[in-house]
Amino acid sequence: MTEILAIKSDFDRFGEWIDAFDQCDIDVVAWEKVDDPASIDYALVWKPEPGALHRLTNLNIIFSIGAGLDHLKGDNILPPGIPVIKMADSGLTAGMVEYVLYCVLRYHRFMPEYERQQENRTWHGILQVPAPQRTVGILGLGEIGSACARALVQLDFNVLGWSRSEKNVQGVTGFHGNDQLDAMLGQCDILVCLLPHTRETAGILNARTFAALPKGAFLVNAGRGGLQDERDIVEALNSGQLGGAALDVFQVEPLPDHSPLWNHSKILLTPHVASMNLPATSAQHVYRNIMHFREGQPLTHVADMERGY
Ligand code: NDP
Ligand code: OXD
């Protein structure tokens, strides 16, 4: 009997998901069309309602639409004992690489300064800094962080990376654990945050972290809003401790109207669009894991929900 994958998609993209699984040996059903919850073998979800996954009594695997797992962390969301797989989509990763390169190059080539100059009809060249003399530190060297690090290495930047466990990414100087964080921060001209939001990482982008950076360093956060203290960011920008910040994620999303971040002259703000998963490539990751499950092979990208990512 053909197995069934139920999909609760974001952005009304169910049609794209149907097409993406077209060539796979699996039936796909939209979340709201599930008649018999016991017939569902796998679930691919974004922001499931509390209790909804518990009703799928024969579920084998829960797939997250999204690399971040915050949407699965509320009370009564996850039934116990069922593996949760993080999204690892080459399309999503490629988008993150584009966003990070864009932000890093923007600061590296003084674009905010030239934008200000243009407003004032000022013609003034700033001495170019060669990429090897520019140090970019990446917080989080996972699926996305390591891809961004590799792309920056390709452009000849001096790249540092921080992770929980020791990592070896070619061309990247690695740091790991809380004890080594300050040693990395002290060298970063541009700090890029690609961490997951967990108990341990919550609020890590705070005044203490900014104080450990060289004065005038730039911040890029495309991880999660819960990683940043927005008041500390504004203070660090106003004092000049931070030279600028590119923020894609926020403590509250959508960003409230009254937030001072909206019109701060040193902030480049985007509405959580650094990247989006693409059903065509995401489906390959999902189906690969379904095949592993059927063949009794180990699953990949299994989240440790206790650890938080
Ligand atoms: P991964 O799980 O592959 O990688 C997470 C990385 O963070 C790992 O290197 C991990 O270390 C490190 N890490 C976790 N906790 C700590 C800690 N306490 N101290 C030091 N390092 C830590 O995640 P992805 O790379 O796939 O995604 C990262 C995040 O990016 C997502 O969780 C999501 O929040 C965000 N994201 C944002 C998007 C956007 O559009 N803005 C789009 C996609 C993702 P280790 O390697 O040792 O495990
Ligand atoms: C994700 C996201 O986590 O889009 O994948 O933010």
mmCIF file of C-alpha atoms and ligand atoms in Angstrom:
data_model
loop_
_atom_site.group_PDB
_atom_site.id
_atom_site.type_symbol
_atom_site.label_atom_id
_atom_site.label_comp_id
_atom_site.label_asym_id
_atom_site.label_seq_id
_atom_site.Cartn_x
_atom_site.Cartn_y
_atom_site.Cartn_z
ATOM 1 C CA MET A 1 0.000 0.000 0.000
ATOM 2 C CA THR A 2 1.355 3.449 -0.886
ATOM 3 C CA GLU A 3 2.415 5.473 2.137
ATOM 4 C CA ILE A 4 1.012 8.944 2.800
ATOM 5 C CA LEU A 5 2.810 12.220 3.518
ATOM 6 C CA ALA A 6 0.638 14.988 4.992
ATOM 7 C CA ILE A 7 1.844 18.536 4.290
ATOM 8 C CA LYS A 8 1.084 21.699 6.218
ATOM 9 C CA SER A 9 2.888 24.212 4.076
ATOM 10 C CA ASP A 10 3.818 27.854 4.439
ATOM 11 C CA PHE A 11 2.875 30.591 1.942
ATOM 12 C CA ASP A 12 0.068 28.473 0.432
ATOM 13 C CA ARG A 13 2.548 26.430 -1.560
ATOM 14 C CA PHE A 14 0.796 23.074 -1.516
ATOM 15 C CA GLY A 15 0.574 22.993 -5.317
ATOM 16 C CA GLU A 16 4.359 23.331 -5.584
ATOM 17 C CA TRP A 17 4.831 20.512 -3.072
ATOM 18 C CA ILE A 18 2.525 18.221 -5.076
ATOM 19 C CA ASP A 19 4.654 18.847 -8.170
ATOM 20 C CA ALA A 20 7.860 18.333 -6.181
ATOM 21 C CA PHE A 21 6.796 14.851 -5.032
ATOM 22 C CA ASP A 22 5.323 13.939 -8.401
ATOM 23 C CA GLN A 23 8.063 11.441 -9.294
ATOM 24 C CA CYS A 24 8.243 9.904 -5.797
ATOM 25 C CA ASP A 25 6.596 6.722 -4.650
ATOM 26 C CA ILE A 26 4.422 8.420 -2.024
ATOM 27 C CA ASP A 27 0.913 9.887 -1.832
ATOM 28 C CA VAL A 28 0.729 13.493 -0.736
ATOM 29 C CA VAL A 29 -2.221 15.035 1.066
ATOM 30 C CA ALA A 30 -2.901 18.592 2.220
ATOM 31 C CA TRP A 31 -3.134 19.005 6.002
ATOM 32 C CA GLU A 32 -6.747 20.175 5.954
ATOM 33 C CA LYS A 33 -7.821 17.283 3.706
ATOM 34 C CA VAL A 34 -6.651 14.473 6.023
ATOM 35 C CA ASP A 35 -9.770 12.278 6.555
ATOM 36 C CA ASP A 36 -8.186 9.452 8.494
ATOM 37 C CA PRO A 37 -5.351 10.685 10.778
ATOM 38 C CA ALA A 38 -4.248 7.091 11.435
ATOM 39 C CA SER A 39 -3.448 6.624 7.730
ATOM 40 C CA ILE A 40 -0.652 9.244 7.708
ATOM 41 C CA ASP A 41 2.899 7.855 7.701
ATOM 42 C CA TYR A 42 4.921 11.086 7.496
ATOM 43 C CA ALA A 43 4.261 14.768 8.178
ATOM 44 C CA LEU A 44 6.004 17.745 6.580
ATOM 45 C CA VAL A 45 5.029 20.800 8.559
ATOM 46 C CA TRP A 46 5.393 24.498 9.209
ATOM 47 C CA LYS A 47 3.831 25.790 12.444
ATOM 48 C CA PRO A 48 1.537 22.862 13.278
ATOM 49 C CA GLU A 49 -1.203 23.690 15.829
ATOM 50 C CA PRO A 50 -0.773 22.265 19.338
ATOM 51 C CA GLY A 51 -2.137 18.708 19.468
ATOM 52 C CA ALA A 52 -2.409 18.338 15.675
ATOM 53 C CA LEU A 53 0.567 15.999 15.245
ATOM 54 C CA HIS A 54 -0.595 13.890 18.223
ATOM 55 C CA ARG A 55 -3.706 12.936 16.245
ATOM 56 C CA LEU A 56 -1.543 11.241 13.575
ATOM 57 C CA THR A 57 -1.228 8.037 15.579
ATOM 58 C CA ASN A 58 0.894 6.065 13.090
ATOM 59 C CA LEU A 59 3.424 8.752 12.244
ATOM 60 C CA ASN A 60 6.995 7.601 11.509
ATOM 61 C CA ILE A 61 8.820 10.889 10.895
ATOM 62 C CA ILE A 62 8.113 14.610 11.323
ATOM 63 C CA PHE A 63 9.854 16.809 8.753
ATOM 64 C CA SER A 64 10.280 20.515 9.505
ATOM 65 C CA ILE A 65 9.653 22.938 6.654
ATOM 66 C CA GLY A 66 12.461 25.236 7.700
ATOM 67 C CA ALA A 67 15.944 24.762 9.070
ATOM 68 C CA GLY A 68 14.912 26.513 12.286
ATOM 69 C CA LEU A 69 12.807 24.482 14.690
ATOM 70 C CA ASP A 70 11.236 27.264 16.769
ATOM 71 C CA HIS A 71 7.840 26.530 15.219
ATOM 72 C CA LEU A 72 7.956 23.043 16.758
ATOM 73 C CA LYS A 73 8.953 24.117 20.272
ATOM 74 C CA GLY A 74 5.655 25.169 21.892
ATOM 75 C CA ASP A 75 3.664 23.120 24.412
ATOM 76 C CA ASN A 76 1.964 20.006 23.082
ATOM 77 C CA ILE A 77 3.370 20.384 19.556
ATOM 78 C CA LEU A 78 5.569 17.298 19.216
ATOM 79 C CA PRO A 79 4.345 13.825 20.087
ATOM 80 C CA PRO A 80 7.113 12.006 21.998
ATOM 81 C CA GLY A 81 9.417 9.447 20.407
ATOM 82 C CA ILE A 82 9.019 10.448 16.753
ATOM 83 C CA PRO A 83 12.161 11.636 14.966
ATOM 84 C CA VAL A 84 12.160 15.246 13.787
ATOM 85 C CA ILE A 85 14.205 16.062 10.684
ATOM 86 C CA LYS A 86 15.557 19.573 10.058
ATOM 87 C CA MET A 87 15.196 21.007 6.594
ATOM 88 C CA ALA A 88 18.446 20.799 4.645
ATOM 89 C CA ASP A 89 17.625 22.127 1.219
ATOM 90 C CA SER A 90 20.271 23.081 -1.297
ATOM 91 C CA GLY A 91 17.971 25.853 -2.571
ATOM 92 C CA LEU A 92 17.474 27.267 0.943
ATOM 93 C CA THR A 93 21.212 27.141 1.610
ATOM 94 C CA ALA A 94 22.017 28.817 -1.724
ATOM 95 C CA GLY A 95 19.665 31.673 -0.813
ATOM 96 C CA MET A 96 21.350 32.096 2.576
ATOM 97 C CA VAL A 97 24.758 32.198 0.904
ATOM 98 C CA GLU A 98 23.507 34.941 -1.430
ATOM 99 C CA TYR A 99 22.132 36.980 1.472
ATOM 100 C CA VAL A 100 25.299 36.662 3.565
ATOM 101 C CA LEU A 101 27.585 37.477 0.631
ATOM 102 C CA TYR A 102 25.443 40.490 -0.209
ATOM 103 C CA CYS A 103 25.644 41.851 3.350
ATOM 104 C CA VAL A 104 29.341 41.138 3.812
ATOM 105 C CA LEU A 105 30.253 42.713 0.468
ATOM 106 C CA ARG A 106 28.055 45.709 1.254
ATOM 107 C CA TYR A 107 30.035 46.439 4.401
ATOM 108 C CA HIS A 108 33.372 45.359 2.974
ATOM 109 C CA ARG A 109 32.987 47.829 0.070
ATOM 110 C CA PHE A 110 31.647 50.701 2.245
ATOM 111 C CA MET A 111 28.280 50.791 0.439
ATOM 112 C CA PRO A 112 26.292 52.320 3.345
ATOM 113 C CA GLU A 113 28.838 55.142 3.411
ATOM 114 C CA TYR A 114 28.591 55.687 -0.377
ATOM 115 C CA GLU A 115 24.767 55.649 -0.137
ATOM 116 C CA ARG A 116 24.974 58.457 2.442
ATOM 117 C CA GLN A 117 27.466 60.335 0.268
ATOM 118 C CA GLN A 118 25.149 60.099 -2.723
ATOM 119 C CA GLU A 119 22.332 61.683 -0.695
ATOM 120 C CA ASN A 120 24.661 64.637 -0.038
ATOM 121 C CA ARG A 121 26.215 64.754 -3.532
ATOM 122 C CA THR A 122 29.591 64.000 -1.963
ATOM 123 C CA TRP A 123 32.395 62.608 -4.132
ATOM 124 C CA HIS A 124 34.910 60.936 -1.838
ATOM 125 C CA GLY A 125 36.669 57.629 -2.407
ATOM 126 C CA ILE A 126 37.567 55.440 0.566
ATOM 127 C CA LEU A 127 40.714 53.343 0.331
ATOM 128 C CA GLN A 128 39.742 49.781 -0.629
ATOM 129 C CA VAL A 129 40.594 46.991 1.833
ATOM 130 C CA PRO A 130 41.787 43.732 0.225
ATOM 131 C CA ALA A 131 39.525 40.788 1.145
ATOM 132 C CA PRO A 132 42.286 38.813 2.918
ATOM 133 C CA GLN A 133 42.636 41.750 5.310
ATOM 134 C CA ARG A 134 38.945 41.626 6.195
ATOM 135 C CA THR A 135 37.994 39.132 8.890
ATOM 136 C CA VAL A 136 34.500 37.671 8.832
ATOM 137 C CA GLY A 137 33.413 35.592 11.814
ATOM 138 C CA ILE A 138 30.481 33.221 11.505
ATOM 139 C CA LEU A 139 28.495 32.115 14.536
ATOM 140 C CA GLY A 140 27.169 28.650 13.649
ATOM 141 C CA LEU A 141 29.047 26.395 11.268
ATOM 142 C CA GLY A 142 26.203 24.021 10.405
ATOM 143 C CA GLU A 143 24.585 23.265 7.071
ATOM 144 C CA ILE A 144 24.155 26.969 6.274
ATOM 145 C CA GLY A 145 27.047 28.542 8.201
ATOM 146 C CA SER A 146 29.619 26.229 6.641
ATOM 147 C CA ALA A 147 28.264 26.893 3.101
ATOM 148 C CA CYS A 148 28.510 30.654 3.742
ATOM 149 C CA ALA A 149 32.013 30.225 5.168
ATOM 150 C CA ARG A 150 33.133 28.309 2.072
ATOM 151 C CA ALA A 151 31.727 31.003 -0.235
ATOM 152 C CA LEU A 152 33.568 33.719 1.722
ATOM 153 C CA VAL A 153 36.797 31.701 1.588
ATOM 154 C CA GLN A 154 36.341 31.530 -2.198
ATOM 155 C CA LEU A 155 36.320 35.341 -2.228
ATOM 156 C CA ASP A 156 39.542 35.329 -0.198
ATOM 157 C CA PHE A 157 38.178 36.761 3.048
ATOM 158 C CA ASN A 158 39.836 35.760 6.288
ATOM 159 C CA VAL A 159 37.081 33.523 7.669
ATOM 160 C CA LEU A 160 36.584 32.392 11.271
ATOM 161 C CA GLY A 161 33.778 30.138 12.475
ATOM 162 C CA TRP A 162 32.294 29.209 15.840
ATOM 163 C CA SER A 163 30.342 26.075 16.665
ATOM 164 C CA ARG A 164 29.425 23.955 19.699
ATOM 165 C CA SER A 165 31.635 21.030 18.723
ATOM 166 C CA GLU A 166 34.961 21.202 16.915
ATOM 167 C CA LYS A 167 34.523 21.619 13.140
ATOM 168 C CA ASN A 168 36.887 21.416 10.236
ATOM 169 C CA VAL A 169 35.832 23.551 7.275
ATOM 170 C CA GLN A 170 38.596 24.020 4.730
ATOM 171 C CA GLY A 171 40.125 27.481 4.829
ATOM 172 C CA VAL A 172 38.195 28.464 7.961
ATOM 173 C CA THR A 173 39.810 28.981 11.360
ATOM 174 C CA GLY A 174 37.538 27.178 13.774
ATOM 175 C CA PHE A 175 36.569 28.065 17.341
ATOM 176 C CA HIS A 176 34.205 26.057 19.494
ATOM 177 C CA GLY A 177 32.495 26.242 22.836
ATOM 178 C CA ASN A 178 31.829 29.238 25.062
ATOM 179 C CA ASP A 179 35.459 29.417 26.176
ATOM 180 C CA GLN A 180 36.666 30.198 22.656
ATOM 181 C CA LEU A 181 33.980 32.697 21.678
ATOM 182 C CA ASP A 182 35.730 35.877 22.805
ATOM 183 C CA ALA A 183 38.945 34.902 21.042
ATOM 184 C CA MET A 184 37.018 34.862 17.784
ATOM 185 C CA LEU A 185 34.929 37.967 18.452
ATOM 186 C CA GLY A 186 38.018 40.063 19.137
ATOM 187 C CA GLN A 187 39.139 39.572 15.517
ATOM 188 C CA CYS A 188 35.898 40.087 13.586
ATOM 189 C CA ASP A 189 35.383 43.066 11.297
ATOM 190 C CA ILE A 190 32.041 41.567 10.326
ATOM 191 C CA LEU A 191 30.110 39.128 12.528
ATOM 192 C CA VAL A 192 27.535 36.909 10.807
ATOM 193 C CA CYS A 193 25.077 35.014 12.978
ATOM 194 C CA LEU A 194 23.662 31.765 11.606
ATOM 195 C CA LEU A 195 22.948 30.008 14.883
ATOM 196 C CA PRO A 196 19.734 28.213 15.791
ATOM 197 C CA HIS A 197 17.695 29.725 18.622
ATOM 198 C CA THR A 198 18.093 27.466 21.651
ATOM 199 C CA ARG A 199 18.245 27.796 25.440
ATOM 200 C CA GLU A 200 22.014 28.241 25.115
ATOM 201 C CA THR A 201 22.109 30.705 22.235
ATOM 202 C CA ALA A 202 19.129 32.906 23.193
ATOM 203 C CA GLY A 203 20.173 36.560 23.447
ATOM 204 C CA ILE A 204 23.788 35.871 22.469
ATOM 205 C CA LEU A 205 23.893 39.038 20.335
ATOM 206 C CA ASN A 206 24.014 41.379 23.303
ATOM 207 C CA ALA A 207 26.077 44.254 24.719
ATOM 208 C CA ARG A 208 28.702 41.887 26.118
ATOM 209 C CA THR A 209 29.237 40.246 22.738
ATOM 210 C CA PHE A 210 29.360 43.604 20.931
ATOM 211 C CA ALA A 211 31.904 44.906 23.450
ATOM 212 C CA ALA A 212 34.172 41.971 22.589
ATOM 213 C CA LEU A 213 34.199 42.986 18.892
ATOM 214 C CA PRO A 214 36.631 45.571 17.519
ATOM 215 C CA LYS A 215 35.016 49.026 17.626
ATOM 216 C CA GLY A 216 32.947 49.699 14.513
ATOM 217 C CA ALA A 217 32.456 46.033 13.560
ATOM 218 C CA PHE A 218 29.368 45.133 11.528
ATOM 219 C CA LEU A 219 26.677 42.660 12.497
ATOM 220 C CA VAL A 220 24.620 40.432 10.208
ATOM 221 C CA ASN A 221 21.899 38.323 11.839
ATOM 222 C CA ALA A 222 19.962 35.868 9.690
ATOM 223 C CA GLY A 223 19.636 33.224 12.412
ATOM 224 C CA ARG A 224 16.639 34.044 14.586
ATOM 225 C CA GLY A 225 15.361 37.153 16.349
ATOM 226 C CA GLY A 226 15.563 35.431 19.726
ATOM 227 C CA LEU A 227 19.352 35.505 19.376
ATOM 228 C CA GLN A 228 19.473 39.301 19.516
ATOM 229 C CA ASP A 229 18.877 41.927 22.179
ATOM 230 C CA GLU A 230 17.438 44.713 20.059
ATOM 231 C CA ARG A 231 17.957 47.435 22.661
ATOM 232 C CA ASP A 232 21.629 46.474 22.923
ATOM 233 C CA ILE A 233 21.941 46.604 19.129
ATOM 234 C CA VAL A 234 20.539 50.139 19.001
ATOM 235 C CA GLU A 235 22.811 51.255 21.850
ATOM 236 C CA ALA A 236 25.878 49.704 20.231
ATOM 237 C CA LEU A 237 25.024 51.378 16.916
ATOM 238 C CA ASN A 238 24.489 54.743 18.604
ATOM 239 C CA SER A 239 27.755 54.524 20.512
ATOM 240 C CA GLY A 240 29.664 53.444 17.401
ATOM 241 C CA GLN A 241 30.645 50.105 18.939
ATOM 242 C CA LEU A 242 28.749 48.586 16.001
ATOM 243 C CA GLY A 243 29.289 50.273 12.628
ATOM 244 C CA GLY A 244 26.079 48.886 11.131
ATOM 245 C CA ALA A 245 23.709 45.951 11.295
ATOM 246 C CA ALA A 246 21.887 43.896 8.680
ATOM 247 C CA LEU A 247 18.952 42.206 10.365
ATOM 248 C CA ASP A 248 16.639 39.691 8.702
ATOM 249 C CA VAL A 249 15.066 38.289 11.872
ATOM 250 C CA PHE A 250 13.482 39.932 14.913
ATOM 251 C CA GLN A 251 12.354 39.208 18.449
ATOM 252 C CA VAL A 252 8.764 39.812 17.330
ATOM 253 C CA GLU A 253 7.789 39.165 13.710
ATOM 254 C CA PRO A 254 6.368 40.998 11.885
ATOM 255 C CA LEU A 255 8.473 43.772 13.389
ATOM 256 C CA PRO A 256 6.048 46.035 15.314
ATOM 257 C CA ASP A 257 5.345 49.451 13.887
ATOM 258 C CA HIS A 258 6.800 51.241 16.922
ATOM 259 C CA SER A 259 10.197 49.478 16.745
ATOM 260 C CA PRO A 260 13.144 51.921 16.624
ATOM 261 C CA LEU A 261 14.876 49.493 14.243
ATOM 262 C CA TRP A 262 12.629 50.533 11.331
ATOM 263 C CA ASN A 263 14.228 53.885 10.718
ATOM 264 C CA HIS A 264 17.666 53.563 12.260
ATOM 265 C CA SER A 265 20.120 54.914 9.696
ATOM 266 C CA LYS A 266 22.692 52.182 10.396
ATOM 267 C CA ILE A 267 20.301 49.236 10.012
ATOM 268 C CA LEU A 268 19.485 47.342 6.842
ATOM 269 C CA LEU A 269 16.277 45.515 7.581
ATOM 270 C CA THR A 270 14.566 42.695 5.661
ATOM 271 C CA PRO A 271 11.379 40.819 6.641
ATOM 272 C CA HIS A 272 12.753 37.318 7.336
ATOM 273 C CA VAL A 273 13.506 36.620 3.698
ATOM 274 C CA ALA A 274 17.241 35.855 3.781
ATOM 275 C CA SER A 275 16.145 32.641 2.133
ATOM 276 C CA MET A 276 13.108 30.458 1.568
ATOM 277 C CA ASN A 277 12.989 26.741 1.084
ATOM 278 C CA LEU A 278 12.190 25.570 -2.410
ATOM 279 C CA PRO A 279 9.787 22.626 -2.621
ATOM 280 C CA ALA A 280 11.630 21.167 -5.633
ATOM 281 C CA THR A 281 14.913 20.754 -3.737
ATOM 282 C CA SER A 282 13.413 20.315 -0.254
ATOM 283 C CA ALA A 283 11.386 17.335 -1.484
ATOM 284 C CA GLN A 284 14.591 15.525 -2.424
ATOM 285 C CA HIS A 285 15.856 15.823 1.152
ATOM 286 C CA VAL A 286 12.512 14.604 2.542
ATOM 287 C CA TYR A 287 12.160 11.698 0.145
ATOM 288 C CA ARG A 288 15.788 10.640 0.654
ATOM 289 C CA ASN A 289 15.058 10.268 4.350
ATOM 290 C CA ILE A 290 11.818 8.387 3.672
ATOM 291 C CA MET A 291 13.828 5.958 1.543
ATOM 292 C CA HIS A 292 16.391 5.591 4.347
ATOM 293 C CA PHE A 293 13.559 4.840 6.762
ATOM 294 C CA ARG A 294 12.021 2.232 4.465
ATOM 295 C CA GLU A 295 15.395 0.540 4.017
ATOM 296 C CA GLY A 296 16.154 0.598 7.745
ATOM 297 C CA GLN A 297 19.108 2.959 7.231
ATOM 298 C CA PRO A 298 20.008 5.829 9.588
ATOM 299 C CA LEU A 299 18.122 9.085 8.997
ATOM 300 C CA THR A 300 20.056 12.278 8.315
ATOM 301 C CA HIS A 301 19.647 15.776 9.847
ATOM 302 C CA VAL A 302 17.784 14.417 12.855
ATOM 303 C CA ALA A 303 17.131 17.212 15.367
ATOM 304 C CA ASP A 304 17.999 16.826 19.011
ATOM 305 C CA MET A 305 14.965 18.603 20.463
ATOM 306 C CA GLU A 306 16.419 18.468 23.972
ATOM 307 C CA ARG A 307 19.502 20.350 22.759
ATOM 308 C CA GLY A 308 17.185 22.556 20.685
ATOM 309 C CA TYR A 309 18.462 22.091 17.125
HETATM 310 P P1 NDP B 1 22.497 23.458 11.752
HETATM 311 O O1 NDP B 1 21.757 22.755 12.825
HETATM 312 O O2 NDP B 1 22.998 22.702 10.586
HETATM 313 O O3 NDP B 1 23.761 24.223 12.379
HETATM 314 C C1 NDP B 1 23.712 24.919 13.580
HETATM 315 C C2 NDP B 1 25.110 25.381 13.930
HETATM 316 O O4 NDP B 1 25.055 26.148 15.136
HETATM 317 C C3 NDP B 1 26.065 24.208 14.206
HETATM 318 O O5 NDP B 1 27.358 24.499 13.730
HETATM 319 C C4 NDP B 1 26.085 24.147 15.740
HETATM 320 O O6 NDP B 1 27.272 23.591 16.296
HETATM 321 C C5 NDP B 1 25.997 25.614 16.070
HETATM 322 N N1 NDP B 1 25.525 25.791 17.446
HETATM 323 C C6 NDP B 1 24.344 25.433 17.984
HETATM 324 N N2 NDP B 1 24.317 25.716 19.302
HETATM 325 C C7 NDP B 1 25.510 26.263 19.591
HETATM 326 C C8 NDP B 1 26.103 26.759 20.786
HETATM 327 N N3 NDP B 1 25.443 26.737 21.957
HETATM 328 N N4 NDP B 1 27.355 27.232 20.726
HETATM 329 C C9 NDP B 1 28.048 27.240 19.548
HETATM 330 N N5 NDP B 1 27.542 26.798 18.379
HETATM 331 C C10 NDP B 1 26.289 26.315 18.402
HETATM 332 O O7 NDP B 1 21.536 24.645 11.299
HETATM 333 P P2 NDP B 1 21.473 25.340 9.872
HETATM 334 O O8 NDP B 1 22.843 25.771 9.496
HETATM 335 O O9 NDP B 1 20.718 24.498 8.928
HETATM 336 O O10 NDP B 1 20.564 26.625 10.218
HETATM 337 C C11 NDP B 1 20.973 27.574 11.164
HETATM 338 C C12 NDP B 1 19.829 28.523 11.475
HETATM 339 O O11 NDP B 1 19.636 29.440 10.421
HETATM 340 C C13 NDP B 1 18.467 27.877 11.650
HETATM 341 O O12 NDP B 1 18.307 27.297 12.939
HETATM 342 C C14 NDP B 1 17.533 29.039 11.444
HETATM 343 O O13 NDP B 1 17.271 29.644 12.689
HETATM 344 C C15 NDP B 1 18.329 29.991 10.556
HETATM 345 N N6 NDP B 1 17.730 30.139 9.226
HETATM 346 C C16 NDP B 1 17.242 31.374 8.876
HETATM 347 C C17 NDP B 1 16.706 31.579 7.634
HETATM 348 C C18 NDP B 1 16.241 32.939 7.222
HETATM 349 O O14 NDP B 1 15.615 33.083 6.168
HETATM 350 N N7 NDP B 1 16.548 33.977 7.968
HETATM 351 C C19 NDP B 1 16.584 30.496 6.638
HETATM 352 C C20 NDP B 1 17.163 29.251 7.107
HETATM 353 C C21 NDP B 1 17.698 29.104 8.355
HETATM 354 P P3 NDP B 1 27.671 22.047 15.996
HETATM 355 O O15 NDP B 1 28.144 22.055 14.576
HETATM 356 O O16 NDP B 1 28.755 21.782 16.959
HETATM 357 O O17 NDP B 1 26.436 21.245 16.216
HETATM 358 C C1 OXD B 2 14.098 28.522 8.172
HETATM 359 C C2 OXD B 2 13.617 29.853 7.835
HETATM 360 O O1 OXD B 2 14.369 28.268 9.338
HETATM 361 O O2 OXD B 2 13.107 30.038 6.701
HETATM 362 O O3 OXD B 2 14.214 27.690 7.249
HETATM 363 O O4 OXD B 2 13.770 30.771 8.633
#
